[in-house]
Amino acid sequence: MVSDRSKCVACLLLCWLSATLTLGSQDVQDVQDPIDYGLPDHTEPVSYALSMRPVINPVNGTYTFNGSVEVVISAVRYTTVVVLNSKDLIVSSVSGFEDVRTGRHAVAVEGFECDALREQLIVTLARSLVPTRFYRFTVQFSGTLRNDFTGFHKYFYDSTNGSRWIALTQFKPVYARRAFPCYDELKFKTPFKISIARQIKHFSLSNMPLILTEINPRSGWAWDHFETTKPIPTFLVAFMVSDFDRNALNDESIAMYTRKEFIENTAYMMKKVPQLLESVEKFTEIQYMLPKLDLVGVPLLDAYNMENWGLNSYEEFYVTLSNNSEMEDKISGIMTVLHAILRQWFGNMVTTPTWDFSWLNEGMCNYLNYYLADTIEPGWNLHERFIENVHQRALTWDQYDDTHPLTLPRLNSEEIIDGFDVITIDKSAALFRMLKHAVGESYFKMSLNKYLDDFAYAEALPRDLWSAFDNMLYDDDVEIGGGNVTVEAYMRTWTEQAGYPLIDVQPAADGSGAVIVTQEHFSLSVPRQTNGTKWFVGLTYTTERTGDFDQVTPTVWLKPEDEQTIVPMAVDSGWTIFNIQSTGFYRVNYDQKNWKLLLIQLITEPDRIHVLNRAQIVDDAYHLSMANVVPYDYYISLLEYLLMEDHVVPWNTAVNGLSSTLDGLRRYPAEHRKFEEYANGLAEILYDKLAANKMGDESTKIGRSRLLAWTCKLGNSRCRTSALKHFDAWADGHGIPPETEEAAFCEGMKKGDFTVWSKMYKFYTAVRSPSRKKIALRALACAEDVETLFKRLRLLRLDGTGPAGTNNFRTVFENVATTSQGVRALADFLLRELDVILALDDGHRLATFAYSVLASKVAMDDEIRTMNEIRAAARSTRLKSAFDQIHERIESNSKWIERDLKKIIRAIGK
């Protein structure tokens, strides 16, 4: 037997050596047989008893934890090897394996070692375990409280009482193994008995209510013991230690925790939480399944929003709102809290067996978040925001040949972590909205309820969800797709295939008024790879004659095996619009006559077309012209109708297309100036509407803010004059309207010196609102010399300290890359600091994210050259592959603008 301290040290050294060699070995593994990163199926967990003791002493720099985990396992087959997941832990001992039924015949441990590449602890036994028997063993371990906000980690923050700290967990998706040895895979759901040690001056929380506290006054320490959880996967295990204050409802079942100076500010959200919880209970017809729900506000931006069962953590700001908070912040707060509550049902109570299907719960909660919040706050028009923020965004991400299907095998922890992208989160949400309209609202709700009932506290696959739909429809003799089409067959074409279709609508040659509908894979890649991918497409449509924009359930279906489908219409139907309210995840093209009729309608009386279809027509026309499907004349002509448009959604859709075109044309200065002049003409129209307050009510302030900022950025003189006036007032300590902040701050930065930069930076570091922080970042990017600003203000820091540490890396990149000078500064930064970024625990993902953000913005030769240098500097095959894939979009965009340059300029008549 080898279980002494020297063995532990050897194990630690082996882990460290393996970790340092992982990068180089990965290159070798890429050309050999793929590694199996999964746990073997020899054993499976039955229960855990976990004890954790965090030790934080800033005086001597001790930031560690130690613990023990007693695991009961079931032997599935004869085996002398037991494998658990473990990463960055020092394992000091593994006890003998005691037979649970007899309490004797302990199987001795010969030794244990770690495999850093596979993130596993491998325990070798003296003799074989016997199938169907239960065994109990205990692992003693220790580790360092992490700085990267994963696993069991610490966080220091400034308080009115000085510097304070908290220690808390973030185990999603595969970070539990960084805190304790365990079976860290989704398919294993087991009960946990958790005990946490703390200093007497602190308190602890976990998934379940506290049942016993043992206090040792001499040592100043106490042990908190919590009720045993329901069976849960390891990523939902949660605990924390802090000195936060508590605000609870009368029945004590719902409580909020945050630092003492902000606890009174939790009153607004405390009133909202029961309403949000009740809305989910009413929708699912399943009562909240735990005795308590704790909501913890963490004083850190962009690091927290975790839906652990019974213990949800959020950015502090979102649980400390008030009636006087800005509209955008209240919307974000409600939706952030509601999303985590929804996860208690979708993802916690019912879990997928692997992360290959992470889109199922991510997308469902994303869609239901908008759907339920829209019923709670109908005045916020969140169904419109869904189209802008989710649907159109997903279409844009999914329109290249290098995209991926929703269901995608995740072979290791890195691929699991990287898998939470726009396709996984937003496309899936758009597809669930599409499904709701395909089956109808009542069947959508009933089917989800059946699914939750059938698989409560168990694992379920997408096919199980589709089966719930098919059974509900079958029981009531309801068919979709014109018959002989199941929900499973329908949805598999969308979840197991990448991309989406272009629906082409052409008049029948016989003059009957009917239209012929076909589909093909839509792609903006240049050159485009042709493929025969097809989908089950539910078609909704209306005509000028009927004008029915409320019929959102498909009445005609286009099937993968169909070459075409014929839709009968009257000869005098007028214009035709397919995809009512953008319920389907596809784009639509028409014949020249129909495009012309739509243009006439929009110019003369746009309100006869639903606002979401007005946005859809503009969005489709832009992307179809980029794809060389329709002439740019169609798109540019459609933009003329904006003179009649008083709603922010179509305007924001148009601005997105105009901004992308301006980004691409930066490569050609003369043509860029011409298109900028054209865009300025639209900006003049837009500013008149904004100045006259014609564009909507309170719920549209957010959209108006974005539009005003765009108008000023284009150089509209009246907008800039007004914005500078507001900025000067702000600089003198006066308040300004929230919707003017972004425009005012940007204009102020353009004319400002280092004193002005410093003032804005101080505002950025001090303001609590995440939305206003992002406005401040975008304003800093408006400075003429962002590179100097970066150096003097150290806007991006990689040492984990300061307000823009690595946790805020994404926010900085996304918001600074909004100007050409910001793009250059960020590209230079990424090239210069790539090795430093990659040395971080989350380095690969951060570098890939940054490269992706820049890829959609770069256009100039020097920018593309820098991106090539960054790509060449990637050392690992994994990173090279990621950069190469993203770089295809740079090349595709360059070829697109080169191909269409003259067409665009000709279309605007310059």
Coordinates of C-alpha atoms in Angstrom, one line a residue, residues 9 54 62 105 133 163 172 212 246 349 374 492 588 592 646 677 695 718 722 810 818 853:
V9 CA 3.8 14.9 -2.7
P54 CA -11.7 27.5 4.0
T62 CA -2.9 31.9 3.6
H105 CA -14.1 -6.6 4.6
R133 CA -22.4 -4.0 -3.7
S163 CA -11.5 45.2 2.9
K172 CA -20.7 25.0 -13.6
L212 CA -27.1 22.2 13.3
R246 CA -29.7 39.0 5.4
M349 CA -34.9 19.2 -11.5
D374 CA -43.4 39.6 -20.8
R492 CA -34.1 17.1 -35.1
V588 CA -37.2 34.9 -47.0
Q592 CA -38.9 41.5 -57.9
D646 CA -41.4 55.7 -35.6
E677 CA -22.7 60.6 -46.3
M695 CA -40.2 57.1 -31.1
R718 CA -27.1 68.9 -34.1
S722 CA -26.7 68.7 -28.0
R810 CA -15.1 40.2 -22.1
T818 CA -17.0 49.7 -31.3
V853 CA -14.8 40.0 -31.3

